[in-house]
Amino acid sequence: MLILHLRLNLLDPIDMDEDGNLIIHSILMSKIVLDLITGSSWWKKLLYYNPVVHPLNKGPDFSFLDGRKPAITTTLELERMKKHVELGKQIVHYLNEIKIAEQLYEEQQMQKTFLRKR
């Protein structure tokens, strides 16, 4: 922990309080700093990082008078939409796995009750 403190002391926006917790004084952080700052368990990686999307990056800054929706204007938006589609596919896949597991469990329970009745 002392080595980490000395390495992070070179960076201005980060300090440590008397308990050894990291304090961030700046809004802008690099990915390396984000990996190090996770509370008291700084050596563990975060399970999920939810970045904040700026409203100007969310969609185009113009609209059509006839009501048409404009196409995707940034690569960040395209990547975000692809990620959402992939997450949706994963959710559907896992829900189908849960349904199959529930059906198998019901079949096992019916077989147990059938064997008990014999």
mmCIF file of C-alpha atoms in Angstrom:
data_model
loop_
_atom_site.group_PDB
_atom_site.id
_atom_site.type_symbol
_atom_site.label_atom_id
_atom_site.label_comp_id
_atom_site.label_asym_id
_atom_site.label_seq_id
_atom_site.Cartn_x
_atom_site.Cartn_y
_atom_site.Cartn_z
ATOM 1 C CA MET A 1 0.000 0.000 0.000
ATOM 2 C CA LEU A 2 2.908 2.344 0.685
ATOM 3 C CA ILE A 3 4.349 1.779 -2.800
ATOM 4 C CA LEU A 4 0.950 2.508 -4.333
ATOM 5 C CA HIS A 5 0.731 5.711 -2.275
ATOM 6 C CA LEU A 6 4.143 6.859 -3.478
ATOM 7 C CA ARG A 7 3.311 6.094 -7.105
ATOM 8 C CA LEU A 8 -0.032 7.888 -6.911
ATOM 9 C CA ASN A 9 1.486 10.871 -5.106
ATOM 10 C CA LEU A 10 3.050 11.862 -8.421
ATOM 11 C CA LEU A 11 -0.454 12.529 -9.743
ATOM 12 C CA ASP A 12 -1.985 15.789 -8.495
ATOM 13 C CA PRO A 13 -5.713 14.907 -8.470
ATOM 14 C CA ILE A 14 -5.350 11.958 -6.058
ATOM 15 C CA ASP A 15 -4.579 12.024 -2.328
ATOM 16 C CA MET A 16 -4.989 9.641 0.590
ATOM 17 C CA ASP A 17 -6.712 10.422 3.884
ATOM 18 C CA GLU A 18 -5.575 9.232 7.318
ATOM 19 C CA ASP A 19 -7.472 5.913 6.926
ATOM 20 C CA GLY A 20 -5.647 5.078 3.707
ATOM 21 C CA ASN A 21 -8.631 5.711 1.392
ATOM 22 C CA LEU A 22 -8.006 7.379 -1.947
ATOM 23 C CA ILE A 23 -9.488 10.837 -2.507
ATOM 24 C CA ILE A 24 -10.132 12.148 -6.026
ATOM 25 C CA HIS A 25 -10.016 15.910 -6.549
ATOM 26 C CA SER A 26 -10.622 15.902 -10.283
ATOM 27 C CA ILE A 27 -13.483 14.791 -12.516
ATOM 28 C CA LEU A 28 -11.204 13.665 -15.336
ATOM 29 C CA MET A 29 -9.574 10.304 -14.626
ATOM 30 C CA SER A 30 -7.618 7.918 -16.773
ATOM 31 C CA LYS A 31 -8.471 4.230 -17.092
ATOM 32 C CA ILE A 32 -5.419 3.301 -15.006
ATOM 33 C CA VAL A 33 -6.617 5.460 -12.131
ATOM 34 C CA LEU A 34 -10.138 4.015 -12.410
ATOM 35 C CA ASP A 35 -8.709 0.509 -12.119
ATOM 36 C CA LEU A 36 -6.913 1.496 -8.923
ATOM 37 C CA ILE A 37 -9.806 3.322 -7.258
ATOM 38 C CA THR A 38 -12.429 0.835 -6.118
ATOM 39 C CA GLY A 39 -12.686 1.625 -2.417
ATOM 40 C CA SER A 40 -10.838 -0.519 0.068
ATOM 41 C CA SER A 41 -10.481 -3.409 -2.401
ATOM 42 C CA TRP A 42 -8.453 -1.565 -5.018
ATOM 43 C CA TRP A 43 -6.854 -4.781 -6.321
ATOM 44 C CA LYS A 44 -10.188 -6.192 -7.547
ATOM 45 C CA LYS A 45 -11.514 -5.238 -10.965
ATOM 46 C CA LEU A 46 -14.973 -3.724 -11.275
ATOM 47 C CA LEU A 47 -17.690 -6.085 -12.461
ATOM 48 C CA TYR A 48 -19.303 -3.467 -14.662
ATOM 49 C CA TYR A 49 -18.334 0.082 -15.522
ATOM 50 C CA ASN A 50 -21.246 2.288 -16.534
ATOM 51 C CA PRO A 51 -19.939 5.363 -18.343
ATOM 52 C CA VAL A 52 -22.071 8.482 -18.444
ATOM 53 C CA VAL A 53 -23.190 9.381 -21.966
ATOM 54 C CA HIS A 54 -23.180 13.082 -22.717
ATOM 55 C CA PRO A 55 -26.452 14.300 -24.312
ATOM 56 C CA LEU A 56 -24.600 15.698 -27.313
ATOM 57 C CA ASN A 57 -23.028 12.298 -27.964
ATOM 58 C CA LYS A 58 -26.374 10.524 -27.649
ATOM 59 C CA GLY A 59 -27.783 11.584 -30.988
ATOM 60 C CA PRO A 60 -27.571 14.134 -33.779
ATOM 61 C CA ASP A 61 -27.919 17.831 -33.048
ATOM 62 C CA PHE A 62 -30.417 18.373 -35.853
ATOM 63 C CA SER A 63 -33.852 17.120 -36.934
ATOM 64 C CA PHE A 64 -35.871 17.017 -40.139
ATOM 65 C CA LEU A 65 -39.023 19.087 -40.565
ATOM 66 C CA ASP A 66 -40.962 16.174 -42.077
ATOM 67 C CA GLY A 67 -40.370 13.999 -38.981
ATOM 68 C CA ARG A 68 -37.784 11.585 -40.383
ATOM 69 C CA LYS A 69 -35.250 10.264 -37.922
ATOM 70 C CA PRO A 70 -31.639 11.085 -38.826
ATOM 71 C CA ALA A 71 -29.112 8.305 -39.238
ATOM 72 C CA ILE A 72 -26.389 7.574 -36.724
ATOM 73 C CA THR A 73 -23.850 10.375 -36.896
ATOM 74 C CA THR A 74 -20.986 9.206 -34.658
ATOM 75 C CA THR A 75 -18.991 6.015 -34.345
ATOM 76 C CA LEU A 76 -19.446 6.125 -30.562
ATOM 77 C CA GLU A 77 -23.211 5.997 -31.010
ATOM 78 C CA LEU A 78 -22.883 3.120 -33.483
ATOM 79 C CA GLU A 79 -20.669 1.160 -31.069
ATOM 80 C CA ARG A 80 -23.080 1.853 -28.207
ATOM 81 C CA MET A 81 -26.042 0.621 -30.277
ATOM 82 C CA LYS A 82 -24.128 -2.533 -31.284
ATOM 83 C CA LYS A 83 -23.294 -3.174 -27.631
ATOM 84 C CA HIS A 84 -26.974 -2.779 -26.685
ATOM 85 C CA VAL A 85 -27.983 -5.259 -29.394
ATOM 86 C CA GLU A 86 -25.397 -7.774 -28.153
ATOM 87 C CA LEU A 87 -26.555 -7.317 -24.560
ATOM 88 C CA GLY A 88 -30.145 -7.896 -25.686
ATOM 89 C CA LYS A 89 -29.131 -11.105 -27.458
ATOM 90 C CA GLN A 90 -27.318 -12.307 -24.331
ATOM 91 C CA ILE A 91 -30.362 -11.550 -22.174
ATOM 92 C CA VAL A 92 -32.653 -13.525 -24.495
ATOM 93 C CA HIS A 93 -30.163 -16.419 -24.559
ATOM 94 C CA TYR A 94 -29.915 -16.555 -20.769
ATOM 95 C CA LEU A 95 -33.702 -16.300 -20.366
ATOM 96 C CA ASN A 96 -34.090 -19.281 -22.705
ATOM 97 C CA GLU A 97 -31.556 -21.205 -20.623
ATOM 98 C CA ILE A 98 -33.553 -20.408 -17.486
ATOM 99 C CA LYS A 99 -36.767 -21.659 -19.141
ATOM 100 C CA ILE A 100 -35.056 -24.903 -20.134
ATOM 101 C CA ALA A 101 -33.698 -25.336 -16.592
ATOM 102 C CA GLU A 102 -37.181 -24.767 -15.136
ATOM 103 C CA GLN A 103 -38.682 -27.347 -17.509
ATOM 104 C CA LEU A 104 -36.003 -29.898 -16.608
ATOM 105 C CA TYR A 105 -36.617 -29.280 -12.916
ATOM 106 C CA GLU A 106 -40.371 -29.791 -13.341
ATOM 107 C CA GLU A 107 -39.738 -33.041 -15.244
ATOM 108 C CA GLN A 108 -37.418 -34.262 -12.482
ATOM 109 C CA GLN A 109 -40.014 -33.441 -9.848
ATOM 110 C CA MET A 110 -42.714 -35.289 -11.812
ATOM 111 C CA GLN A 111 -40.428 -38.323 -12.164
ATOM 112 C CA LYS A 112 -39.751 -38.304 -8.417
ATOM 113 C CA THR A 113 -43.457 -38.175 -7.593
ATOM 114 C CA PHE A 114 -44.172 -40.899 -10.159
ATOM 115 C CA LEU A 115 -41.486 -43.170 -8.639
ATOM 116 C CA ARG A 116 -42.806 -42.534 -5.110
ATOM 117 C CA LYS A 117 -46.315 -43.585 -6.115
ATOM 118 C CA ARG A 118 -45.094 -46.956 -7.408
#
